[in-house]
Short mmCIF file of C-alpha atoms and ligand atoms in Angstrom, two decimals:
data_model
loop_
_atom_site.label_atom_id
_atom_site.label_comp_id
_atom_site.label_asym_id
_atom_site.label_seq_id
_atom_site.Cartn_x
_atom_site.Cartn_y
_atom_site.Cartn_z
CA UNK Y 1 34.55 -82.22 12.44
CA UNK Y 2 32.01 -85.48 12.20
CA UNK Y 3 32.94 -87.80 15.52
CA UNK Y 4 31.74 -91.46 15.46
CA UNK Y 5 30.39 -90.89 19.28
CA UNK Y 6 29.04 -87.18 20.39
CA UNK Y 7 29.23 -87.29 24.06
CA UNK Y 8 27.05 -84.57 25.71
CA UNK Y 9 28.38 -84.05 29.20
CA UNK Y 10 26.28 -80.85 30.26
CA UNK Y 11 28.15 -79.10 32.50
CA UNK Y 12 29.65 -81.47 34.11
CA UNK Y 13 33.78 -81.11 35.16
CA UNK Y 14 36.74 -83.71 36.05
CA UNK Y 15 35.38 -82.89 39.28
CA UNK Y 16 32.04 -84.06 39.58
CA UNK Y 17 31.61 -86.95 36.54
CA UNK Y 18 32.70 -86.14 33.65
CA UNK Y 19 35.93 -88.91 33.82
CA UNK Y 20 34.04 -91.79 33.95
CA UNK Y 21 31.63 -90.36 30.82
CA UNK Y 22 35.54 -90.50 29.03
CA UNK Y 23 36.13 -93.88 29.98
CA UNK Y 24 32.89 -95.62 29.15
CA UNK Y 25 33.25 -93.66 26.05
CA UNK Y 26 36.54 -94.85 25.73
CA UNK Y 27 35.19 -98.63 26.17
CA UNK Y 28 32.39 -98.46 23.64
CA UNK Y 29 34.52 -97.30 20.87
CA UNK Y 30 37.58 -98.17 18.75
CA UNK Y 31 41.08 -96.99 18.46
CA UNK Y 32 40.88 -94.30 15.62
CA UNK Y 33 37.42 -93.26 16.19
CA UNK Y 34 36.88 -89.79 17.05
CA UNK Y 35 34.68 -88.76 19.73
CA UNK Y 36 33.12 -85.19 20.78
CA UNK Y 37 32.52 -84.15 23.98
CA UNK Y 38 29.99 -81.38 24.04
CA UNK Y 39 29.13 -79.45 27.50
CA UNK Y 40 28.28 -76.32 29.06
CA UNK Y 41 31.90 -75.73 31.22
CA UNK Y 42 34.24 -74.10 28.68
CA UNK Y 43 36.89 -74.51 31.48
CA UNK Y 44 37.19 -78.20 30.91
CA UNK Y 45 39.21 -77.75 27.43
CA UNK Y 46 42.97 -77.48 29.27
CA UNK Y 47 42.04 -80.39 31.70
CA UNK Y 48 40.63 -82.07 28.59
CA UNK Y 49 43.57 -81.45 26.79
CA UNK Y 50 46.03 -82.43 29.56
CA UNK Y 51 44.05 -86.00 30.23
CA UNK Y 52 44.39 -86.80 26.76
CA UNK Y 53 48.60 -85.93 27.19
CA UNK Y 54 48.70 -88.20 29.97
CA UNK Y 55 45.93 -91.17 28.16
CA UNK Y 56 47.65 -91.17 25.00
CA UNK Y 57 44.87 -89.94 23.36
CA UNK Y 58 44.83 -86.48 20.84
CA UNK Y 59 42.70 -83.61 21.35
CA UNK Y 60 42.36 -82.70 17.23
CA UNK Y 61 39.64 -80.04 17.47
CA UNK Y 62 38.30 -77.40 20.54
CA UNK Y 63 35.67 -75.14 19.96
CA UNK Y 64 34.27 -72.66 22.17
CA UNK Y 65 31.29 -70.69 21.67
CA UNK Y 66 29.17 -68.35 23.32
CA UNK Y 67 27.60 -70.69 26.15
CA UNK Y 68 29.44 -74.18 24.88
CA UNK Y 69 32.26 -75.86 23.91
CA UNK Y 70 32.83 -79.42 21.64
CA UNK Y 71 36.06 -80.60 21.98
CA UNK Y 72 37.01 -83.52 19.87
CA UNK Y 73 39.72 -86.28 20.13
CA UNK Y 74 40.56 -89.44 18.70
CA UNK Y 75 40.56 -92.62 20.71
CA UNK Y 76 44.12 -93.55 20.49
CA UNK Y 77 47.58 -92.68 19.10
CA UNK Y 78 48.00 -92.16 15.82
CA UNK Y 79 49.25 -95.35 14.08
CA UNK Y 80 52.89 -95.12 13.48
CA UNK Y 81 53.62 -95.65 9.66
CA UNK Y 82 57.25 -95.26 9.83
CA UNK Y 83 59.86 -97.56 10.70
CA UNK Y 84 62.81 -94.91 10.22
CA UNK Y 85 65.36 -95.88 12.81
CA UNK Y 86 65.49 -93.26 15.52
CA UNK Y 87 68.77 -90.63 14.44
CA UNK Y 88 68.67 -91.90 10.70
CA UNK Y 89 66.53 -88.02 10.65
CA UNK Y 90 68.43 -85.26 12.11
CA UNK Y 91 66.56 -81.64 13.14
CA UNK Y 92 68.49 -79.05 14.00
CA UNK Y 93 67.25 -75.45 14.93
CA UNK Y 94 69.44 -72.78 14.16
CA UNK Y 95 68.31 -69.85 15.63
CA UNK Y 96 64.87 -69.42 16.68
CA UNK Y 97 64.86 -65.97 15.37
CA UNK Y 98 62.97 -64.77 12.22
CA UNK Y 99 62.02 -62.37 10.02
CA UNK Y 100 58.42 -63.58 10.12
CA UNK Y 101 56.02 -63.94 13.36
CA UNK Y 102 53.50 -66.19 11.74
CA UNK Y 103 50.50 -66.91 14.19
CA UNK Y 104 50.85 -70.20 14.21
CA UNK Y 105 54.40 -70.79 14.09
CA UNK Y 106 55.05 -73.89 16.62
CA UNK Y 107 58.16 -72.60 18.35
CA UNK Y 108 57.22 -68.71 18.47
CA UNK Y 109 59.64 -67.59 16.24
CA UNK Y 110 59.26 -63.64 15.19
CA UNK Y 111 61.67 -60.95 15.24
CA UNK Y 112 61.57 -60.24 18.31
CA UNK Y 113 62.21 -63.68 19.70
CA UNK Y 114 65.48 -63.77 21.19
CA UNK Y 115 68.14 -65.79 19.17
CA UNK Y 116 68.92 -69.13 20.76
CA UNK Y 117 72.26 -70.03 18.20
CA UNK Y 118 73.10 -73.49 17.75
CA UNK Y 119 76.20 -72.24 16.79
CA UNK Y 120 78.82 -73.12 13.27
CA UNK Y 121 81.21 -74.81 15.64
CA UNK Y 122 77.91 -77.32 17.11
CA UNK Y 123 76.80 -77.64 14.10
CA UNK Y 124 80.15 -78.90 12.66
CA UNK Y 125 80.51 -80.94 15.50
CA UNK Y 126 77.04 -82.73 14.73
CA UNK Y 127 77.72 -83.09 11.44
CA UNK Y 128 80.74 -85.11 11.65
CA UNK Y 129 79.23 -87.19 14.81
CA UNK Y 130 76.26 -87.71 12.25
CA UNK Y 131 77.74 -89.21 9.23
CA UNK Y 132 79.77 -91.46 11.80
CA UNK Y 133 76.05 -92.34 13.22
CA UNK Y 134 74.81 -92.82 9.43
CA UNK Y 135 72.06 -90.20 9.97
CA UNK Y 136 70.88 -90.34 6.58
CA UNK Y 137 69.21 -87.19 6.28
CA UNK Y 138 69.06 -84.03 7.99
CA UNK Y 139 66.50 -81.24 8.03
CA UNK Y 140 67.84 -77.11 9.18
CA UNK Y 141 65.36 -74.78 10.49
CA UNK Y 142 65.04 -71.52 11.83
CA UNK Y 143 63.18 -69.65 13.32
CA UNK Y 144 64.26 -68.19 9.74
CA UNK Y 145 67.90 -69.98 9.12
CA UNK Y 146 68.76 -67.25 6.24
CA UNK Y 147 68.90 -64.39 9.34
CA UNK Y 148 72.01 -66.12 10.06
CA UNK Y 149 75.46 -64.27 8.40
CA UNK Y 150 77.26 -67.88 8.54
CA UNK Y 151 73.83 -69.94 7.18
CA UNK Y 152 76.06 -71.15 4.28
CA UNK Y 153 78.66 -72.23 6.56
CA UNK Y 154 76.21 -74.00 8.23
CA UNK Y 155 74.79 -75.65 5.20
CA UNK Y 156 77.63 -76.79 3.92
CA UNK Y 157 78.92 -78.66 6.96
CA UNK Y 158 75.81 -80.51 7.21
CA UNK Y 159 75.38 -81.61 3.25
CA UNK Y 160 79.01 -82.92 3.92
CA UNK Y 161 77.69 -84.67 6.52
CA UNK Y 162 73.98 -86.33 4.55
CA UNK Y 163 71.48 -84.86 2.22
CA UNK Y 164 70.34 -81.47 4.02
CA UNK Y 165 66.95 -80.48 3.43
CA UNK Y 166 66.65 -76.19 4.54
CA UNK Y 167 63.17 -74.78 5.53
CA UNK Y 168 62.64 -71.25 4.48
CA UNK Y 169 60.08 -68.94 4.01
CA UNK Y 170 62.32 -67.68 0.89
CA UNK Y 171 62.04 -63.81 1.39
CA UNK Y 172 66.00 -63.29 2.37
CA UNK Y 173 67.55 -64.64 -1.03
CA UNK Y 174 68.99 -61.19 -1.78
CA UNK Y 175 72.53 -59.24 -1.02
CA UNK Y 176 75.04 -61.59 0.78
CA UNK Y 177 72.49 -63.84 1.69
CA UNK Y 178 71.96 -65.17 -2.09
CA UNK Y 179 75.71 -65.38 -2.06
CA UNK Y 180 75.85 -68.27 0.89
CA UNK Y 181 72.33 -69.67 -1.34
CA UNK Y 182 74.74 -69.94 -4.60
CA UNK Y 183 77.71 -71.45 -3.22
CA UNK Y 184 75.91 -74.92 -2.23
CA UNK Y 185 75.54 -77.91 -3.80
CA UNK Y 186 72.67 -78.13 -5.65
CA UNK Y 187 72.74 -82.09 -5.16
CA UNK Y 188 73.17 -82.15 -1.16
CA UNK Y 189 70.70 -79.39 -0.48
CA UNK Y 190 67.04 -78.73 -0.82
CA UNK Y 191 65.02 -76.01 -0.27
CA UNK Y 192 61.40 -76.19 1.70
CA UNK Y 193 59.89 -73.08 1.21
CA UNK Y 194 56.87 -72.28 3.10
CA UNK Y 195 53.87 -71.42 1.06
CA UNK Y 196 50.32 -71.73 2.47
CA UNK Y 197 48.25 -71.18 -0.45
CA UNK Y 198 47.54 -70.39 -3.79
CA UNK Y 199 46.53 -66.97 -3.58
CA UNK Y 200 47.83 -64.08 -1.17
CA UNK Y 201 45.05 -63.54 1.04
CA UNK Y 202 45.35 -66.97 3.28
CA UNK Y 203 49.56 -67.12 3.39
CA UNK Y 204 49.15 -63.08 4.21
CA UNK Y 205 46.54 -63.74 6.47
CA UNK Y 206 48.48 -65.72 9.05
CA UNK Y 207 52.29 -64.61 7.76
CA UNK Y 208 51.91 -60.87 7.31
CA UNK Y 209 50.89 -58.64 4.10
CA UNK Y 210 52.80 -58.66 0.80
CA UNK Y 211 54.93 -62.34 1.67
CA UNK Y 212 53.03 -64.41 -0.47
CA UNK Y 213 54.04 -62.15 -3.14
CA UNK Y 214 57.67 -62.27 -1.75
CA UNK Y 215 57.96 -65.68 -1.29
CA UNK Y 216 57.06 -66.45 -4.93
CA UNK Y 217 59.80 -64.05 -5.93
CA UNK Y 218 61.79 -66.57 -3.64
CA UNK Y 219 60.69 -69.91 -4.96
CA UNK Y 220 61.19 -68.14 -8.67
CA UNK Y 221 65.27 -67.28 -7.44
CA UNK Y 222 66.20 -70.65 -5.86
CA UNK Y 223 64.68 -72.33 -9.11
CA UNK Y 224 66.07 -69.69 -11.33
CA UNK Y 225 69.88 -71.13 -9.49
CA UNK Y 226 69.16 -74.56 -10.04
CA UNK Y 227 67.79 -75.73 -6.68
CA UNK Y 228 65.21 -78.58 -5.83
CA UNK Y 229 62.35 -76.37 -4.14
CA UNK Y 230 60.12 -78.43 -2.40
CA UNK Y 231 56.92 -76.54 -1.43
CA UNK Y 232 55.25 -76.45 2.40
CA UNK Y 233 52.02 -75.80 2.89
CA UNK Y 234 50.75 -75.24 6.45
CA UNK Y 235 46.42 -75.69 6.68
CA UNK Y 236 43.60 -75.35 8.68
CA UNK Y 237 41.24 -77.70 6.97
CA UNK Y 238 40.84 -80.70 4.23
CA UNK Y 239 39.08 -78.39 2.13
CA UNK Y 240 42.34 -75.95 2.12
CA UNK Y 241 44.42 -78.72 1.52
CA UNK Y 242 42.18 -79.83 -0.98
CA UNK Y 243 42.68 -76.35 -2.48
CA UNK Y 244 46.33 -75.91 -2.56
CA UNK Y 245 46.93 -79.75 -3.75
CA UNK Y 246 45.05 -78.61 -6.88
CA UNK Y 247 47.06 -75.38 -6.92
CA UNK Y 248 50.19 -78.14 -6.84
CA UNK Y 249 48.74 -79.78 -10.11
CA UNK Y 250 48.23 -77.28 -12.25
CA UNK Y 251 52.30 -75.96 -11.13
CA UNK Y 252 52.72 -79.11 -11.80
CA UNK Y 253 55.01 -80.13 -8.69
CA UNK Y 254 56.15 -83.24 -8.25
CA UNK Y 255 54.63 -85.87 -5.30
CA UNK Y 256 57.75 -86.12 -3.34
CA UNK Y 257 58.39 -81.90 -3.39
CA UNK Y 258 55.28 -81.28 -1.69
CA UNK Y 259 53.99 -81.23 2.18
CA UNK Y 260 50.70 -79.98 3.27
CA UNK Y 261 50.26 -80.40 6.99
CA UNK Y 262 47.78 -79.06 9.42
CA UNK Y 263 48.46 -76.20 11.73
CA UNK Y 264 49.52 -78.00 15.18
CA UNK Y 265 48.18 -76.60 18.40
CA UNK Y 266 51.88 -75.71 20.01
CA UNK Y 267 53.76 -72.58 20.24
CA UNK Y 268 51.78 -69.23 18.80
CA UNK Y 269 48.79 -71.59 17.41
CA UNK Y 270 45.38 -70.98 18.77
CA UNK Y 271 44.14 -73.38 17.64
CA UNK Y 272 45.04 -76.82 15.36
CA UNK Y 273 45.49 -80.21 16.13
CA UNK Y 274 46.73 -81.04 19.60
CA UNK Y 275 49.72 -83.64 18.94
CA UNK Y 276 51.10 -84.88 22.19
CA UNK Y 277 54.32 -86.69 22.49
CA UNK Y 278 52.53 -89.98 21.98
CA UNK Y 279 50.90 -89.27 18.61
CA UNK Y 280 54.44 -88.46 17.43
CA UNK Y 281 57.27 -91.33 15.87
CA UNK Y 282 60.44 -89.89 17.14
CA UNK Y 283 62.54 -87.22 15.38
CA UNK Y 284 65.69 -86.37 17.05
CA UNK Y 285 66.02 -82.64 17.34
CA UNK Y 286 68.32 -80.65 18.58
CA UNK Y 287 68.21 -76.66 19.85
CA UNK Y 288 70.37 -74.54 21.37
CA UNK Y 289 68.75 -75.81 24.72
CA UNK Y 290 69.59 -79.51 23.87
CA UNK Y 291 67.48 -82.61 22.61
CA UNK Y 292 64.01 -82.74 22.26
CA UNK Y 293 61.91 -85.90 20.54
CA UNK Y 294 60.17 -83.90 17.48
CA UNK Y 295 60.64 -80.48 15.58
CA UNK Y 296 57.20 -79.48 16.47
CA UNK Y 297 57.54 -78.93 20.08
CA UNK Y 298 61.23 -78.11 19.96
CA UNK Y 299 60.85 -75.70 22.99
CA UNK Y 300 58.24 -77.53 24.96
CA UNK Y 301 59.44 -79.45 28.20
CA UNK Y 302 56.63 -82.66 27.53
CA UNK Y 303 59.50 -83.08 24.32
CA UNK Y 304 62.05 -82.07 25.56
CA UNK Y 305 64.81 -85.35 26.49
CA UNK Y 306 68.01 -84.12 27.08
CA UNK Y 307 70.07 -81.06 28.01
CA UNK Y 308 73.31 -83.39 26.62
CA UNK Y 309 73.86 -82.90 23.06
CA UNK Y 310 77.13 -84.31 23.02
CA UNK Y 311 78.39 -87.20 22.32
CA UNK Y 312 75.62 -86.84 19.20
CA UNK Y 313 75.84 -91.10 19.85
CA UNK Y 314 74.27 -90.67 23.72
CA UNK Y 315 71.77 -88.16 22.38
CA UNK Y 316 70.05 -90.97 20.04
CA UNK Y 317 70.27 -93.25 23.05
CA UNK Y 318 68.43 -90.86 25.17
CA UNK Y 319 65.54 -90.57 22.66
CA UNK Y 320 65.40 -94.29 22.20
CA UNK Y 321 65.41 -94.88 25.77
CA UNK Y 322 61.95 -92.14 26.20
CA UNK Y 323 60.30 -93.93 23.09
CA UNK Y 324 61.48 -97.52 25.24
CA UNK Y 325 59.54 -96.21 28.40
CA UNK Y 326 56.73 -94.48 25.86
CA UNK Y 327 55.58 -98.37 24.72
CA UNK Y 328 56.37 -98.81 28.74
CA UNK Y 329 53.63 -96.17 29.17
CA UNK Y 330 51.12 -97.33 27.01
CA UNK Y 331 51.22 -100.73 28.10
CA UNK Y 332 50.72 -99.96 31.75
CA UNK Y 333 47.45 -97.62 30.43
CA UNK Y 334 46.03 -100.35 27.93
CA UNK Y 335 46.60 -102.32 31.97
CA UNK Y 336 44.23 -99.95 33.66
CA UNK Y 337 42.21 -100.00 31.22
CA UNK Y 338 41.44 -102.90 31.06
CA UNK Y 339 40.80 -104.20 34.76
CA UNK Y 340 37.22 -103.32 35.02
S1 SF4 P 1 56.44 -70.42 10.85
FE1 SF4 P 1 58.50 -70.23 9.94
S2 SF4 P 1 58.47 -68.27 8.86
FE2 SF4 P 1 56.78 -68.24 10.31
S3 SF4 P 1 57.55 -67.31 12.20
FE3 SF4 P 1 57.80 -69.54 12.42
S4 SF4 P 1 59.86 -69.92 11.69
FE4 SF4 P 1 59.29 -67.89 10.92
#
């Protein structure tokens, strides 16, 4: 990744110099810009990582080598583009379980995780709490949501509720479980159905061998029912996105069914790009283990808000309140900062 300023430290530690080399580089560039930091102590990515938590700023690359690393973040938050009200989107994790152990999957879902239910009788709850909130769209993910017997159940309470959008990797739509699939409403529920690339060899790569092949068979039975399949693509680089958004031409998918996002460093990921809580506009989300600000770190405590899910009303609040002392936060840096 090009930066606009390559900052060679040596080897050189937050213990003897390299934090004021971040702050004059800091003061010599511009929000947005990217800068690298290349030096000889590949021990300094995690404190590197955890000053940019705490300065608002986002790791987006590390790279060690043999007798190196380059780490790479951007000066700055990313800008946030959306005015959505905080609550109008609704997350909820169902399970945490799946039939998949992708190795990059954010919350370290696999079938081995232990299932962390939300629970129909939650769910319901939410739902009607929801629709008195005017949540105006909510989004039901796993782990793998179609492990669960009562999936439809859940489905249906929460297209009563808003427009329910259901991310899948598609490989379960067989037996009983393509009997919950047929009995929704194909104009309250879409499917998001995780597909990394246009050939096998990259979606098996991370996801496992032969579900590329599966998943297709998926995408093929939800349209085959009548259901709005929007496709997910999860990438390393802009040249794979590049890649699949041509493979989303020629399928000829429309602009609003398709997502292409980059791998985020969180949960099983290795690598990606390291969001923190700062780079993210607020997403209330909601787990077994209560409220957290955004689906992609729904088990890690720097997202997590609240353990109270209920009333659904003083969960919002809660979130509002953390973005409230978030702008607190960045204000008081932008401060320090700025006394020299
Ligand atoms: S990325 Fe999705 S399909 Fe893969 S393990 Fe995680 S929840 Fe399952």
């Amino acid at each position: 990744m090009k930066a606009n300023i390559d900052l060679d430290v040596g080897s050189k530690t937050f213990a003897s110099g390299l934090l004021p080399e971040l702050i004059a580089a800091l003061r010599r560039s511009h929000p947005g810009d990217l800068i690298a930091v290349v030096g000889a102590e590949k021990n300094i990515g995690t404190e590197l990582e955890t000053w940019c938590r705490f300065t608002g700023n986002a790791l987006v690359e590390s790279t060690v080598e043999n007798d190196h690393g380059r780490w790479v973040f951007r000066h700055g938050t990313v800008p946030l583009e959306s005015n959505r009200p905080v609550g109008s989107r609704l997350w909820l994790y169902t399970n945490f379980d799946c039939n998949l152990s992708c190795d990059y999957c954010c919350v370290r879902s696999s079938p081995s995780a232990p299932r962390r239910e939300l629970g129909l009788a939650r769910v319901k709850r939410i739902a009607r709490e929801g629709a008195e909130l005017r949540v105006k769209e909510i989004f039901v993910t796993g782990g793998e949501p179609f492990v669960l017997p009562d999936v439809g159940e859940i489905l249906l309470a929460c297209a009563a509720a808003a427009p329910t959008t259901v991310l899948t990797n598609g490989m379960l739509f067989a037996g009983r479980r393509i009997e919950s699939l047929l009995a929704l409403p194909r104009d309250r529920i879409v499917l998001q159905i995780s597909l990394d690339s246009a050939t096998p060899e990259r979606h098996d790569l991370h996801r496992g061998a032969g579900t590329w092949m599966r998943t297709r068979q998926g995408i093929g039975r939800a349209r085959a029912q009548g259901f709005r399949v929007r496709l997910a693509a999860t990438v390393s680089s802009d040249r794979e996105a590049e890649e699949f958004r041509r493979f989303l031409d020629e399928e000829q998918i429309a602009p609003e069914d398709r997502v292409i996002r980059r791998i985020a460093l969180r949960g099983s990921a290795t690598e990606g790009v390291a969001l923190s809580r700062s780079d993210l506009v607020p997403e209330v989300t909601i787990t077994a283990e209560g409220v957290y600000w955004h689906p992609v770190g729904a088990e890690d405590a720097d997202l997590f808000v609240t353990r109270d899910i209920f009333p659904l009303a003083e969960a919002f609040a809660a979130v509002r309140r953390a973005l409230e002392r978030e702008g607190e936060h960045a204000l008081k840096l932008a401060r320090i900062f700025n006394c020299a």
